[in-house]
Tab-separated table of C-alpha atoms in Angstrom:
chain	number	residue	atom	x	y	z
A	168	MET	CA	-3.099	0.354	-50.043
A	169	VAL	CA	-3.587	3.663	-48.212
A	170	LEU	CA	-5.805	6.284	-49.818
A	171	SER	CA	-4.475	9.814	-50.127
A	172	HIS	CA	-5.787	12.939	-51.818
A	173	GLY	CA	-7.342	12.677	-55.272
A	174	ASP	CA	-9.665	9.826	-56.151
A	175	ASP	CA	-9.812	6.326	-54.752
A	176	ASP	CA	-9.836	3.242	-56.993
A	177	ASN	CA	-13.584	3.629	-57.499
A	178	GLY	CA	-13.383	7.268	-58.625
A	179	VAL	CA	-14.724	8.734	-55.373
A	180	PRO	CA	-12.995	11.999	-54.391
A	181	VAL	CA	-10.970	11.632	-51.202
A	182	ALA	CA	-10.290	14.796	-49.165
A	183	ASP	CA	-7.106	15.182	-47.164
A	184	TYR	CA	-8.377	14.961	-43.584
A	185	MET	CA	-5.425	16.930	-42.211
A	186	LYS	CA	-6.134	19.885	-44.521
A	187	GLU	CA	-9.915	19.885	-44.333
A	188	GLY	CA	-11.304	22.642	-42.094
A	189	VAL	CA	-13.833	22.149	-39.304
A	190	MET	CA	-16.563	24.081	-41.121
A	191	LYS	CA	-16.158	21.958	-44.243
A	192	THR	CA	-16.497	18.868	-42.050
A	193	VAL	CA	-19.632	20.301	-40.424
A	194	LYS	CA	-21.052	21.162	-43.855
A	195	GLN	CA	-20.364	17.652	-45.175
A	196	ARG	CA	-21.848	15.886	-42.165
A	197	GLY	CA	-24.428	18.327	-40.793
A	198	GLY	CA	-27.048	17.934	-43.503
A	199	TRP	CA	-26.916	14.177	-43.286
A	200	LEU	CA	-27.172	14.276	-39.498
A	201	LEU	CA	-30.278	16.448	-39.748
A	202	VAL	CA	-31.864	13.890	-42.094
A	203	PHE	CA	-30.898	11.096	-39.706
A	204	PHE	CA	-32.285	13.058	-36.748
A	205	PHE	CA	-35.722	13.152	-38.326
A	206	GLY	CA	-35.393	9.466	-39.160
A	207	LEU	CA	-34.745	8.713	-35.499
A	208	ILE	CA	-37.840	10.656	-34.497
A	209	LEU	CA	-39.659	8.048	-36.551
A	210	ALA	CA	-38.466	5.397	-34.046
A	211	ALA	CA	-40.328	7.256	-31.293
A	212	VAL	CA	-43.433	7.326	-33.493
A	213	VAL	CA	-43.141	3.564	-34.039
A	214	VAL	CA	-42.981	2.928	-30.277
A	215	GLU	CA	-45.978	5.207	-29.763
A	216	ARG	CA	-47.958	3.278	-32.414
A	217	PHE	CA	-47.367	0.024	-30.511
A	218	GLU	CA	-47.952	1.561	-27.060
A	219	ASP	CA	-51.055	-0.554	-26.354
A	220	MET	CA	-49.109	-3.732	-27.099
A	221	LEU	CA	-46.319	-2.647	-24.746
A	222	LYS	CA	-48.871	-1.931	-22.008
A	223	LYS	CA	-50.320	-5.452	-22.379
A	224	GLU	CA	-46.926	-7.145	-22.558
A	225	VAL	CA	-44.434	-4.937	-20.701
A	226	GLU	CA	-41.705	-7.592	-21.034
A	227	LEU	CA	-41.429	-6.681	-24.716
A	228	SER	CA	-40.001	-3.309	-23.714
A	229	TYR	CA	-37.076	-5.021	-21.958
A	230	PHE	CA	-35.686	-6.046	-25.341
A	231	VAL	CA	-36.155	-2.829	-27.331
A	232	PRO	CA	-32.588	-1.642	-26.504
A	233	LEU	CA	-31.210	-5.097	-27.348
A	234	LEU	CA	-32.939	-5.183	-30.748
A	235	ILE	CA	-32.012	-1.619	-31.679
A	236	GLY	CA	-28.471	-2.011	-30.343
A	237	HIS	CA	-27.895	-5.332	-32.051
A	238	GLY	CA	-29.217	-4.051	-35.367
A	239	GLY	CA	-26.962	-1.006	-35.174
A	240	ASN	CA	-23.941	-3.032	-34.097
A	241	THR	CA	-24.182	-5.773	-36.706
A	242	GLY	CA	-25.036	-3.291	-39.449
A	243	SER	CA	-22.109	-1.063	-38.459
A	244	GLN	CA	-19.781	-4.042	-38.671
A	245	SER	CA	-21.054	-4.704	-42.186
A	246	VAL	CA	-20.632	-1.061	-43.168
A	247	ALA	CA	-17.060	-0.985	-41.851
A	248	THR	CA	-16.154	-4.265	-43.525
A	249	VAL	CA	-17.592	-3.233	-46.879
A	250	ILE	CA	-16.026	0.249	-46.758
A	251	ARG	CA	-12.664	-1.377	-46.046
A	252	ALA	CA	-13.186	-3.784	-48.953
A	253	ILE	CA	-14.064	-0.814	-51.196
A	254	ALA	CA	-10.963	1.115	-50.059
A	255	LEU	CA	-8.751	-1.890	-50.782
A	256	GLY	CA	-10.330	-2.337	-54.212
A	257	HIS	CA	-11.742	-5.771	-53.354
A	258	VAL	CA	-15.359	-4.825	-54.095
A	259	GLY	CA	-17.302	-2.112	-55.841
A	260	PRO	CA	-20.875	-1.536	-56.991
A	261	ARG	CA	-20.427	-4.301	-59.582
A	262	ASN	CA	-20.201	-6.809	-56.684
A	263	LEU	CA	-23.538	-5.813	-55.132
A	264	VAL	CA	-25.216	-9.231	-55.398
A	265	PHE	CA	-22.215	-11.040	-53.904
A	266	VAL	CA	-21.945	-8.572	-51.010
A	267	LEU	CA	-25.672	-8.707	-50.239
A	268	ARG	CA	-25.815	-12.518	-50.260
A	269	LYS	CA	-22.804	-12.741	-47.974
A	270	GLU	CA	-24.112	-10.110	-45.536
A	271	LEU	CA	-27.647	-11.573	-45.481
A	272	ALA	CA	-26.303	-15.030	-44.639
A	273	ALA	CA	-23.875	-13.740	-41.993
A	274	GLY	CA	-26.581	-11.600	-40.385
A	275	PHE	CA	-29.060	-14.459	-40.241
A	276	ILE	CA	-26.545	-16.881	-38.726
A	277	MET	CA	-25.333	-14.415	-36.075
A	278	GLY	CA	-28.860	-13.268	-35.193
A	279	SER	CA	-30.068	-16.869	-34.955
A	280	GLY	CA	-27.294	-17.775	-32.536
A	281	LEU	CA	-28.073	-14.809	-30.297
A	282	GLY	CA	-31.793	-15.502	-30.584
A	283	MET	CA	-31.271	-19.063	-29.353
A	284	VAL	CA	-29.383	-17.714	-26.348
A	285	ILE	CA	-32.281	-15.378	-25.494
A	286	PHE	CA	-34.841	-18.165	-25.880
A	287	ALA	CA	-32.795	-20.556	-23.702
A	288	LEU	CA	-32.461	-17.814	-21.112
A	289	SER	CA	-36.243	-17.354	-21.100
A	290	LEU	CA	-36.688	-21.040	-20.228
A	291	TRP	CA	-34.282	-20.781	-17.329
A	292	TRP	CA	-34.892	-17.300	-15.915
A	293	ASP	CA	-38.293	-16.163	-14.746
A	294	GLY	CA	-37.602	-12.494	-15.599
A	295	PHE	CA	-39.502	-12.867	-18.873
A	296	SER	CA	-41.757	-15.478	-20.431
A	297	PRO	CA	-40.737	-18.094	-23.006
A	298	GLN	CA	-43.252	-16.484	-25.400
A	299	VAL	CA	-41.386	-13.187	-25.210
A	300	GLY	CA	-38.116	-15.131	-25.494
A	301	MET	CA	-39.462	-16.762	-28.659
A	302	THR	CA	-40.489	-13.354	-30.011
A	303	VAL	CA	-36.966	-12.041	-29.515
A	304	ALA	CA	-35.456	-15.272	-30.891
A	305	ILE	CA	-37.445	-14.891	-34.112
A	306	SER	CA	-36.852	-11.129	-34.350
A	307	LEU	CA	-33.066	-11.120	-33.868
A	308	PRO	CA	-32.109	-13.043	-37.022
A	309	ILE	CA	-34.530	-11.019	-39.144
A	310	VAL	CA	-33.336	-7.672	-37.770
A	311	SER	CA	-29.736	-8.870	-38.086
A	312	LEU	CA	-30.017	-9.963	-41.717
A	313	TRP	CA	-31.868	-6.708	-42.523
A	314	ALA	CA	-29.169	-4.603	-40.828
A	315	ASN	CA	-26.350	-6.533	-42.511
A	316	MET	CA	-28.014	-6.217	-45.894
A	317	LEU	CA	-28.328	-2.445	-45.472
A	318	GLY	CA	-24.756	-2.323	-44.126
A	319	GLY	CA	-23.570	-3.959	-47.338
A	320	LEU	CA	-25.864	-2.004	-49.640
A	321	PHE	CA	-25.416	1.590	-48.468
A	322	PRO	CA	-21.621	1.901	-48.950
A	323	LEU	CA	-21.851	0.480	-52.465
A	324	VAL	CA	-24.763	2.777	-53.359
A	325	ALA	CA	-22.857	5.746	-51.906
A	326	VAL	CA	-19.843	4.963	-54.087
A	327	PHE	CA	-22.075	4.466	-57.133
A	328	PHE	CA	-23.575	7.949	-56.669
A	329	GLY	CA	-20.243	9.578	-55.805
A	330	TYR	CA	-20.783	10.093	-52.071
A	331	THR	CA	-18.231	9.275	-49.397
A	332	PRO	CA	-19.538	6.027	-47.884
A	333	ALA	CA	-17.941	6.679	-44.496
A	334	VAL	CA	-20.058	9.820	-43.984
A	335	THR	CA	-23.416	8.450	-45.116
A	336	SER	CA	-23.523	4.675	-44.758
A	337	ALA	CA	-23.321	3.892	-41.030
A	338	PRO	CA	-25.651	6.672	-39.823
A	339	LEU	CA	-28.156	5.948	-42.593
A	340	MET	CA	-28.103	2.221	-41.854
A	341	THR	CA	-28.564	2.822	-38.111
A	342	THR	CA	-31.408	5.281	-38.689
A	343	VAL	CA	-33.269	2.908	-40.997
A	344	VAL	CA	-32.644	-0.137	-38.805
A	345	ASP	CA	-33.788	1.594	-35.596
A	346	SER	CA	-37.271	2.310	-36.935
A	347	SER	CA	-37.716	-0.692	-39.197
A	348	GLY	CA	-36.211	-3.075	-36.623
A	349	LEU	CA	-38.805	-1.953	-34.101
A	350	ILE	CA	-41.576	-2.516	-36.645
A	351	ILE	CA	-40.242	-6.014	-37.339
A	352	TYR	CA	-40.056	-6.771	-33.603
A	353	PHE	CA	-43.528	-5.483	-32.795
A	354	LEU	CA	-45.156	-7.253	-35.748
A	355	ILE	CA	-43.513	-10.536	-34.765
A	356	ALA	CA	-44.666	-9.956	-31.168
A	357	LYS	CA	-48.198	-9.366	-32.395
A	358	TRP	CA	-48.067	-12.663	-34.293
A	359	VAL	CA	-46.332	-14.792	-31.618
A	360	LEU	CA	-48.224	-13.399	-28.627
A	361	LYS	CA	-51.547	-13.078	-30.482
A	362	LEU	CA	-51.931	-9.441	-29.422
């Protein structure tokens, strides 16, 4: 089923992209992007709060892009999959529990697999310690399940409140996961490395 003008199957207004002007697009997206911008500044604040830990264990900084990137990537996949399922009428807000359980499980399994690869690499390569490898191996499945859960939640919440999930869901998920994923990573590092 292809959506056109009018409402989709869930009652969300769908604008005709070909007829929508640039300024309307900017108006629809600009406010959200400003909110997300300030959310991303929070990620810098999180890094600054853990600066002493990063000075003591510089190897942790090697994996900040991996954690943030992975969280954004896996969450974006969830967002896209759920938005597609919404557009096809397969799921809606009534299916929230099903979607969240599925995305949590998928995120944990994928993050665990990648975490095992990082830990195995730490045993073989002397570029970073096995303790840091273990920190990343524990962090990846948690960040991944968190990102997937948000990626499943935000589109359904957007539809419930009458927002277009494509405009809000992926940027909101990425913004939240960037800051919270770093907090998860640094707290796990503090625990594993006894810092």
